[in-house]
PDB file of C-alpha atoms in Angstrom:
ATOM      1  CA  MET A   1      -2.504  17.115  13.769  1.00  0.00           C
ATOM      2  CA  SER A   2      -0.809  16.156  17.015  1.00  0.00           C
ATOM      3  CA  ASP A   3       2.527  17.633  18.034  1.00  0.00           C
ATOM      4  CA  ARG A   4       4.206  14.291  17.354  1.00  0.00           C
ATOM      5  CA  TYR A   5       2.739  14.007  13.854  1.00  0.00           C
ATOM      6  CA  ALA A   6       3.780  17.599  13.165  1.00  0.00           C
ATOM      7  CA  GLN A   7       7.310  16.842  14.340  1.00  0.00           C
ATOM      8  CA  ILE A   8       7.562  13.737  12.161  1.00  0.00           C
ATOM      9  CA  SER A   9       6.155  15.622   9.166  1.00  0.00           C
ATOM     10  CA  SER A  10       8.599  18.499   9.632  1.00  0.00           C
ATOM     11  CA  LEU A  11      11.613  16.178   9.880  1.00  0.00           C
ATOM     12  CA  ALA A  12      10.492  14.157   6.859  1.00  0.00           C
ATOM     13  CA  TRP A  13       9.903  17.242   4.730  1.00  0.00           C
ATOM     14  CA  ALA A  14      13.311  18.670   5.623  1.00  0.00           C
ATOM     15  CA  GLN A  15      14.981  15.499   4.375  1.00  0.00           C
ATOM     16  CA  ILE A  16      12.859  15.469   1.228  1.00  0.00           C
ATOM     17  CA  LEU A  17      13.895  19.059   0.446  1.00  0.00           C
ATOM     18  CA  ASP A  18      17.555  18.236   1.047  1.00  0.00           C
ATOM     19  CA  ARG A  19      17.309  15.310  -1.373  1.00  0.00           C
ATOM     20  CA  LEU A  20      15.495  17.411  -4.004  1.00  0.00           C
ATOM     21  CA  LYS A  21      18.178  20.100  -3.861  1.00  0.00           C
ATOM     22  CA  ALA A  22      20.922  17.478  -4.066  1.00  0.00           C
ATOM     23  CA  LEU A  23      19.310  15.949  -7.163  1.00  0.00           C
ATOM     24  CA  ARG A  24      18.973  19.376  -8.772  1.00  0.00           C
ATOM     25  CA  ASP A  25      22.581  20.254  -7.988  1.00  0.00           C
ATOM     26  CA  SER A  26      23.705  16.959  -9.515  1.00  0.00           C
ATOM     27  CA  GLY A  27      22.126  17.997 -12.825  1.00  0.00           C
ATOM     28  CA  GLU A  28      18.776  16.203 -12.673  1.00  0.00           C
ATOM     29  CA  THR A  29      15.978  18.290 -14.201  1.00  0.00           C
ATOM     30  CA  TYR A  30      12.799  19.278 -12.373  1.00  0.00           C
ATOM     31  CA  GLN A  31      10.851  17.153 -14.855  1.00  0.00           C
ATOM     32  CA  ALA A  32      12.991  14.074 -14.161  1.00  0.00           C
ATOM     33  CA  ILE A  33      12.645  14.568 -10.405  1.00  0.00           C
ATOM     34  CA  GLY A  34       8.878  14.967 -10.827  1.00  0.00           C
ATOM     35  CA  ARG A  35       8.652  11.693 -12.755  1.00  0.00           C
ATOM     36  CA  ARG A  36      10.620   9.995 -10.011  1.00  0.00           C
ATOM     37  CA  MET A  37       8.145  11.258  -7.370  1.00  0.00           C
ATOM     38  CA  GLY A  38       4.964  11.083  -9.446  1.00  0.00           C
ATOM     39  CA  VAL A  39       4.309  14.854  -9.318  1.00  0.00           C
ATOM     40  CA  GLN A  40       4.401  17.803 -11.723  1.00  0.00           C
ATOM     41  CA  ARG A  41       7.719  19.534 -12.440  1.00  0.00           C
ATOM     42  CA  GLY A  42       6.197  22.821 -11.237  1.00  0.00           C
ATOM     43  CA  SER A  43       5.559  21.345  -7.802  1.00  0.00           C
ATOM     44  CA  VAL A  44       9.194  20.269  -7.531  1.00  0.00           C
ATOM     45  CA  GLN A  45      10.435  23.722  -8.525  1.00  0.00           C
ATOM     46  CA  ASN A  46       8.075  25.482  -6.113  1.00  0.00           C
ATOM     47  CA  TRP A  47       9.201  23.250  -3.240  1.00  0.00           C
ATOM     48  CA  ILE A  48      12.875  23.840  -3.930  1.00  0.00           C
ATOM     49  CA  ASP A  49      12.370  27.594  -4.395  1.00  0.00           C
ATOM     50  CA  GLY A  50      10.414  27.799  -1.132  1.00  0.00           C
ATOM     51  CA  LEU A  51       7.209  28.970  -2.836  1.00  0.00           C
ATOM     52  CA  ARG A  52       5.265  26.001  -1.432  1.00  0.00           C
ATOM     53  CA  SER A  53       5.760  24.134   1.826  1.00  0.00           C
ATOM     54  CA  GLY A  54       4.989  20.573   2.821  1.00  0.00           C
ATOM     55  CA  GLU A  55       2.252  21.509   5.299  1.00  0.00           C
ATOM     56  CA  ARG A  56      -0.528  20.365   2.963  1.00  0.00           C
ATOM     57  CA  VAL A  57       1.188  17.132   1.917  1.00  0.00           C
ATOM     58  CA  SER A  58      -0.713  14.104   3.263  1.00  0.00           C
ATOM     59  CA  PHE A  59       1.072  11.517   5.375  1.00  0.00           C
ATOM     60  CA  ALA A  60       0.534   8.872   2.673  1.00  0.00           C
ATOM     61  CA  ASP A  61       2.107  11.141   0.025  1.00  0.00           C
ATOM     62  CA  MET A  62       4.963  11.943   2.401  1.00  0.00           C
ATOM     63  CA  LEU A  63       5.716   8.222   2.717  1.00  0.00           C
ATOM     64  CA  ARG A  64       5.508   7.840  -1.056  1.00  0.00           C
ATOM     65  CA  TYR A  65       7.992  10.678  -1.601  1.00  0.00           C
ATOM     66  CA  LEU A  66      10.395   9.199   0.961  1.00  0.00           C
ATOM     67  CA  ASP A  67      10.233   5.859  -0.823  1.00  0.00           C
ATOM     68  CA  SER A  68      10.692   7.302  -4.325  1.00  0.00           C
ATOM     69  CA  LEU A  69      13.678   9.369  -3.145  1.00  0.00           C
ATOM     70  CA  GLN A  70      15.140   6.362  -1.298  1.00  0.00           C
ATOM     71  CA  ILE A  71      15.140   8.111   2.071  1.00  0.00           C
ATOM     72  CA  PRO A  72      14.974   5.476   4.839  1.00  0.00           C
ATOM     73  CA  ILE A  73      12.340   6.237   7.436  1.00  0.00           C
ATOM     74  CA  ASP A  74      14.873   5.280  10.122  1.00  0.00           C
ATOM     75  CA  SER A  75      16.805   8.441   9.288  1.00  0.00           C
ATOM     76  CA  ILE A  76      13.783  10.478  10.388  1.00  0.00           C
ATOM     77  CA  LEU A  77      13.443   8.575  13.629  1.00  0.00           C
ATOM     78  CA  LYS A  78      16.978   9.585  14.556  1.00  0.00           C
ATOM     79  CA  GLY A  79      15.703  13.137  14.981  1.00  0.00           C
ATOM     80  CA  LEU A  80      13.021  12.088  17.490  1.00  0.00           C
ATOM     81  CA  PRO A  81      13.366  11.400  21.218  1.00  0.00           C
ATOM     82  CA  THR A  82      14.514   7.820  21.699  1.00  0.00           C
ATOM     83  CA  GLU A  83      12.815   7.254  25.048  1.00  0.00           C
ATOM     84  CA  VAL A  84       9.205   6.190  24.553  1.00  0.00           C
ATOM     85  CA  PRO A  85       6.941   5.689  27.574  1.00  0.00           C
ATOM     86  CA  PRO A  86       5.724   2.065  27.814  1.00  0.00           C
ATOM     87  CA  LEU A  87       2.272   1.421  26.402  1.00  0.00           C
ATOM     88  CA  LYS A  88      -0.514   0.419  28.737  1.00  0.00           C
ATOM     89  CA  ASN A  89      -1.176  -3.293  29.106  1.00  0.00           C
ATOM     90  CA  THR A  90      -3.649  -4.266  26.361  1.00  0.00           C
ATOM     91  CA  GLN A  91      -4.500  -7.801  27.480  1.00  0.00           C
ATOM     92  CA  ILE A  92      -8.145  -8.716  27.999  1.00  0.00           C
ATOM     93  CA  LYS A  93      -9.212  -8.483  31.644  1.00  0.00           C
ATOM     94  CA  ASN A  94     -12.296  -9.672  33.522  1.00  0.00           C
ATOM     95  CA  LEU A  95     -12.735 -12.645  31.187  1.00  0.00           C
ATOM     96  CA  ARG A  96     -15.921 -13.994  32.782  1.00  0.00           C
ATOM     97  CA  PRO A  97     -19.689 -13.810  32.148  1.00  0.00           C
ATOM     98  CA  ASN A  98     -21.299 -10.415  32.811  1.00  0.00           C
ATOM     99  CA  ALA A  99     -17.944  -8.863  33.723  1.00  0.00           C
ATOM    100  CA  GLN A 100     -17.706  -5.096  34.036  1.00  0.00           C
ATOM    101  CA  ALA A 101     -16.001  -3.735  30.928  1.00  0.00           C
ATOM    102  CA  ASP A 102     -12.697  -1.920  31.335  1.00  0.00           C
ATOM    103  CA  PRO A 103     -12.212   1.468  29.636  1.00  0.00           C
ATOM    104  CA  ALA A 104     -11.235   1.167  25.982  1.00  0.00           C
ATOM    105  CA  PHE A 105      -7.507   1.126  25.236  1.00  0.00           C
ATOM    106  CA  ILE A 106      -6.217   4.357  23.705  1.00  0.00           C
ATOM    107  CA  MET A 107      -2.917   4.520  21.812  1.00  0.00           C
ATOM    108  CA  SER A 108      -0.436   6.791  23.531  1.00  0.00           C
ATOM    109  CA  GLY A 109       0.443   9.989  21.718  1.00  0.00           C
ATOM    110  CA  GLU A 110       4.091   9.036  22.284  1.00  0.00           C
ATOM    111  CA  ALA A 111       3.765   5.652  20.543  1.00  0.00           C
ATOM    112  CA  PRO A 112       6.643   4.667  18.226  1.00  0.00           C
ATOM    113  CA  LEU A 113       6.467   5.590  14.548  1.00  0.00           C
ATOM    114  CA  ASN A 114       5.764   2.052  13.405  1.00  0.00           C
ATOM    115  CA  SER A 115       2.325   2.345  15.032  1.00  0.00           C
ATOM    116  CA  ILE A 116       1.383   5.210  12.723  1.00  0.00           C
ATOM    117  CA  GLY A 117      -0.761   4.219   9.759  1.00  0.00           C
ATOM    118  CA  ALA A 118      -1.385   5.707   6.344  1.00  0.00           C
ATOM    119  CA  VAL A 119      -4.826   6.118   4.779  1.00  0.00           C
ATOM    120  CA  VAL A 120      -5.203   4.386   1.396  1.00  0.00           C
ATOM    121  CA  ASN A 121      -8.049   3.970  -1.089  1.00  0.00           C
ATOM    122  CA  VAL A 122      -9.772   0.590  -1.488  1.00  0.00           C
ATOM    123  CA  TYR A 123     -11.174  -0.722  -4.781  1.00  0.00           C
ATOM    124  CA  ALA A 124     -13.380  -3.678  -5.768  1.00  0.00           C
ATOM    125  CA  THR A 125     -11.976  -6.959  -7.095  1.00  0.00           C
ATOM    126  CA  ALA A 126     -14.882  -7.639  -9.424  1.00  0.00           C
ATOM    127  CA  GLY A 127     -17.236  -5.772 -11.708  1.00  0.00           C
ATOM    128  CA  ALA A 128     -16.620  -3.748 -14.822  1.00  0.00           C
ATOM    129  CA  GLY A 129     -12.852  -3.906 -14.486  1.00  0.00           C
ATOM    130  CA  LEU A 130     -10.341  -2.010 -12.428  1.00  0.00           C
ATOM    131  CA  ALA A 131      -7.915   0.487 -13.928  1.00  0.00           C
ATOM    132  CA  LEU A 132      -4.397   0.698 -12.547  1.00  0.00           C
ATOM    133  CA  ASP A 133      -4.597   4.470 -12.503  1.00  0.00           C
ATOM    134  CA  ASN A 134      -6.281   4.795  -9.124  1.00  0.00           C
ATOM    135  CA  GLN A 135      -7.240   8.405  -9.809  1.00  0.00           C
ATOM    136  CA  THR A 136      -9.583   7.368 -12.653  1.00  0.00           C
ATOM    137  CA  ASP A 137     -11.670   5.000 -10.512  1.00  0.00           C
ATOM    138  CA  THR A 138     -13.952   5.791  -7.614  1.00  0.00           C
ATOM    139  CA  PRO A 139     -12.741   4.000  -4.463  1.00  0.00           C
ATOM    140  CA  LEU A 140     -15.214   2.010  -2.398  1.00  0.00           C
ATOM    141  CA  ALA A 141     -13.683   3.121   0.884  1.00  0.00           C
ATOM    142  CA  GLN A 142     -10.520   4.182   2.670  1.00  0.00           C
ATOM    143  CA  ILE A 143      -8.632   2.257   5.345  1.00  0.00           C
ATOM    144  CA  SER A 144      -5.594   2.941   7.507  1.00  0.00           C
ATOM    145  CA  ILE A 145      -2.685   0.521   7.154  1.00  0.00           C
ATOM    146  CA  PRO A 146       0.700   0.342   8.906  1.00  0.00           C
ATOM    147  CA  ALA A 147       3.301   2.591   7.306  1.00  0.00           C
ATOM    148  CA  LYS A 148       5.579  -0.390   6.520  1.00  0.00           C
ATOM    149  CA  TYR A 149       2.966  -1.723   4.065  1.00  0.00           C
ATOM    150  CA  VAL A 150       2.761   1.485   2.019  1.00  0.00           C
ATOM    151  CA  ARG A 151       4.568   1.775  -1.312  1.00  0.00           C
ATOM    152  CA  PRO A 152       4.084   3.891  -4.471  1.00  0.00           C
ATOM    153  CA  SER A 153       2.969   0.885  -6.535  1.00  0.00           C
ATOM    154  CA  LEU A 154       0.340  -0.300  -4.025  1.00  0.00           C
ATOM    155  CA  LEU A 155      -3.215  -1.109  -5.066  1.00  0.00           C
ATOM    156  CA  VAL A 156      -5.613  -2.159  -2.276  1.00  0.00           C
ATOM    157  CA  VAL A 157      -8.704  -4.205  -3.140  1.00  0.00           C
ATOM    158  CA  ILE A 158     -11.512  -5.765  -1.138  1.00  0.00           C
ATOM    159  CA  VAL A 159     -12.297  -9.404  -1.940  1.00  0.00           C
ATOM    160  CA  GLU A 160     -15.900  -9.954  -3.005  1.00  0.00           C
ATOM    161  CA  GLY A 161     -15.871 -13.719  -3.634  1.00  0.00           C
ATOM    162  CA  ASP A 162     -14.867 -16.948  -1.902  1.00  0.00           C
ATOM    163  CA  SER A 163     -12.598 -18.452  -4.571  1.00  0.00           C
ATOM    164  CA  MET A 164      -9.419 -18.044  -2.476  1.00  0.00           C
ATOM    165  CA  GLU A 165     -10.856 -19.276   0.827  1.00  0.00           C
ATOM    166  CA  PRO A 166      -9.637 -20.364   3.322  1.00  0.00           C
ATOM    167  CA  THR A 167      -6.390 -18.483   2.543  1.00  0.00           C
ATOM    168  CA  ILE A 168      -8.052 -15.189   1.612  1.00  0.00           C
ATOM    169  CA  LYS A 169     -11.564 -14.766   2.924  1.00  0.00           C
ATOM    170  CA  LYS A 170     -14.476 -12.880   1.448  1.00  0.00           C
ATOM    171  CA  GLY A 171     -14.317  -9.302   2.719  1.00  0.00           C
ATOM    172  CA  ALA A 172     -10.525  -9.317   3.150  1.00  0.00           C
ATOM    173  CA  TYR A 173      -8.390  -6.344   2.144  1.00  0.00           C
ATOM    174  CA  VAL A 174      -5.489  -7.338  -0.117  1.00  0.00           C
ATOM    175  CA  GLY A 175      -2.477  -5.228  -1.048  1.00  0.00           C
ATOM    176  CA  ILE A 176      -1.282  -5.747  -4.628  1.00  0.00           C
ATOM    177  CA  ASP A 177       2.130  -4.552  -5.797  1.00  0.00           C
ATOM    178  CA  HIS A 178       1.700  -3.725  -9.478  1.00  0.00           C
ATOM    179  CA  SER A 179       5.420  -3.054  -9.948  1.00  0.00           C
ATOM    180  CA  ALA A 180       6.246  -6.793  -9.739  1.00  0.00           C
ATOM    181  CA  GLU A 181       8.142  -7.599 -12.934  1.00  0.00           C
ATOM    182  CA  LYS A 182       8.232 -11.403 -12.908  1.00  0.00           C
ATOM    183  CA  LEU A 183       5.878 -14.250 -12.109  1.00  0.00           C
ATOM    184  CA  ILE A 184       6.629 -16.873  -9.477  1.00  0.00           C
ATOM    185  CA  GLN A 185       4.877 -20.220  -9.895  1.00  0.00           C
ATOM    186  CA  GLY A 186       2.104 -20.759  -7.390  1.00  0.00           C
ATOM    187  CA  GLU A 187       2.069 -17.255  -5.901  1.00  0.00           C
ATOM    188  CA  VAL A 188      -1.137 -15.196  -5.671  1.00  0.00           C
ATOM    189  CA  TYR A 189      -1.608 -12.431  -8.246  1.00  0.00           C
ATOM    190  CA  GLY A 190      -4.279  -9.962  -9.247  1.00  0.00           C
ATOM    191  CA  VAL A 191      -5.534 -11.051 -12.671  1.00  0.00           C
ATOM    192  CA  ASN A 192      -7.602  -8.790 -14.919  1.00  0.00           C
ATOM    193  CA  LEU A 193     -10.142 -11.085 -16.583  1.00  0.00           C
ATOM    194  CA  PRO A 194     -12.420  -9.871 -19.403  1.00  0.00           C
ATOM    195  CA  TYR A 195     -15.994  -9.213 -18.239  1.00  0.00           C
ATOM    196  CA  GLU A 196     -15.058 -10.007 -14.623  1.00  0.00           C
ATOM    197  CA  GLY A 197     -12.532  -7.399 -13.581  1.00  0.00           C
ATOM    198  CA  VAL A 198      -9.733  -8.136 -11.139  1.00  0.00           C
ATOM    199  CA  VAL A 199      -9.681 -11.534  -9.442  1.00  0.00           C
ATOM    200  CA  LEU A 200      -7.101 -13.132  -7.154  1.00  0.00           C
ATOM    201  CA  LYS A 201      -5.633 -16.444  -8.322  1.00  0.00           C
ATOM    202  CA  ARG A 202      -2.563 -18.614  -7.967  1.00  0.00           C
ATOM    203  CA  VAL A 203      -0.740 -18.482 -11.292  1.00  0.00           C
ATOM    204  CA  TYR A 204       1.043 -21.437 -12.898  1.00  0.00           C
ATOM    205  CA  PHE A 205       2.691 -22.002 -16.278  1.00  0.00           C
ATOM    206  CA  ASP A 206       1.779 -24.964 -18.477  1.00  0.00           C
ATOM    207  CA  HIS A 207       4.687 -25.075 -20.912  1.00  0.00           C
ATOM    208  CA  SER A 208       3.225 -28.035 -22.789  1.00  0.00           C
ATOM    209  CA  SER A 209       0.369 -25.862 -24.050  1.00  0.00           C
ATOM    210  CA  ASP A 210       1.935 -22.379 -23.671  1.00  0.00           C
ATOM    211  CA  SER A 211      -0.825 -21.347 -21.323  1.00  0.00           C
ATOM    212  CA  LEU A 212      -1.353 -19.837 -17.908  1.00  0.00           C
ATOM    213  CA  VAL A 213      -3.289 -21.836 -15.348  1.00  0.00           C
ATOM    214  CA  LEU A 214      -5.210 -19.780 -12.789  1.00  0.00           C
ATOM    215  CA  LYS A 215      -6.068 -21.780  -9.688  1.00  0.00           C
ATOM    216  CA  SER A 216      -8.324 -21.007  -6.732  1.00  0.00           C
ATOM    217  CA  ASP A 217      -7.611 -22.243  -3.208  1.00  0.00           C
ATOM    218  CA  ASN A 218     -11.315 -23.074  -2.890  1.00  0.00           C
ATOM    219  CA  GLN A 219     -11.715 -26.463  -4.590  1.00  0.00           C
ATOM    220  CA  LYS A 220     -15.300 -25.599  -5.574  1.00  0.00           C
ATOM    221  CA  HIS A 221     -13.910 -23.289  -8.254  1.00  0.00           C
ATOM    222  CA  SER A 222     -12.515 -24.750 -11.474  1.00  0.00           C
ATOM    223  CA  ASP A 223      -9.129 -23.860 -12.951  1.00  0.00           C
ATOM    224  CA  ILE A 224      -8.979 -21.224 -15.669  1.00  0.00           C
ATOM    225  CA  ARG A 225      -6.628 -21.719 -18.629  1.00  0.00           C
ATOM    226  CA  LEU A 226      -5.566 -18.835 -20.832  1.00  0.00           C
ATOM    227  CA  PRO A 227      -3.050 -18.769 -23.703  1.00  0.00           C
ATOM    228  CA  ILE A 228       0.106 -16.829 -22.852  1.00  0.00           C
ATOM    229  CA  GLU A 229       0.268 -15.108 -26.236  1.00  0.00           C
ATOM    230  CA  ASN A 230      -1.192 -11.587 -26.465  1.00  0.00           C
ATOM    231  CA  ARG A 231      -1.929 -11.411 -22.755  1.00  0.00           C
ATOM    232  CA  GLU A 232      -0.222  -8.119 -21.925  1.00  0.00           C
ATOM    233  CA  GLY A 233      -1.948  -6.463 -18.999  1.00  0.00           C
ATOM    234  CA  LEU A 234      -3.483  -9.716 -17.781  1.00  0.00           C
ATOM    235  CA  ILE A 235      -1.440  -9.844 -14.559  1.00  0.00           C
ATOM    236  CA  ILE A 236      -1.779  -6.543 -12.707  1.00  0.00           C
ATOM    237  CA  GLY A 237       0.453  -7.344  -9.739  1.00  0.00           C
ATOM    238  CA  LYS A 238       1.447  -9.670  -6.911  1.00  0.00           C
ATOM    239  CA  ALA A 239      -0.515  -9.965  -3.666  1.00  0.00           C
ATOM    240  CA  ILE A 240       1.873  -8.923  -0.881  1.00  0.00           C
ATOM    241  CA  TRP A 241      -0.323  -8.678   2.234  1.00  0.00           C
ATOM    242  CA  VAL A 242      -3.798  -9.509   3.511  1.00  0.00           C
ATOM    243  CA  MET A 243      -5.938  -7.909   6.241  1.00  0.00           C
ATOM    244  CA  GLN A 244      -8.861 -10.084   7.313  1.00  0.00           C
ATOM    245  CA  ASP A 245     -10.807 -11.447  10.264  1.00  0.00           C
ATOM    246  CA  LEU A 246      -9.680 -14.705  11.852  1.00  0.00           C
TER     247      LEU A 246
END
């Protein structure tokens, strides 16, 4: 871990501990705090009592704790030096046939925090079905994403079909927020279809027949109609970002 990462981690953990102690002093139980953070009550107590430190906490978990405790990441940046050396020019040079390649660009160790990514698991969008409890499924891979796109309710999938092209291409990584509590007509959602697993579709309501209409952006794929009744668990979350090749 670089000195800068260590500094960020130390500042973040100090604020997390302060918030944990404040919650405890306000009367919130260790168990309630643990539910808030998604950890065991014993971990919370050990942290507060100083029996365990944050040295082994991953950067992704650190971001998740900050979010669950409503600690703005800007408050951590205030404890860092504000002057950041300018990054090297990253534009393409020698744009001509058989040009001599320039050395590869390397991110400065003093780059601003918003350049720091978090490693997340990636799951398939088709197959035998995808559980929302990420820990029960085996991820296909791991990728690094910008910290601003990380949230506790994030599920990242890789698209295996072409039904949402050209908007979402085959091979794209899609972030799904499974804490979304309401449907918005025409937005893209992860839909858990029987025998297919999770697929990405635009969701519409047909009030005349009390059904959901699942539409693909690729016109080669037909609409899917499903009755609204007894469809709990059908919609697993809203697509909130896409990473793909141009």
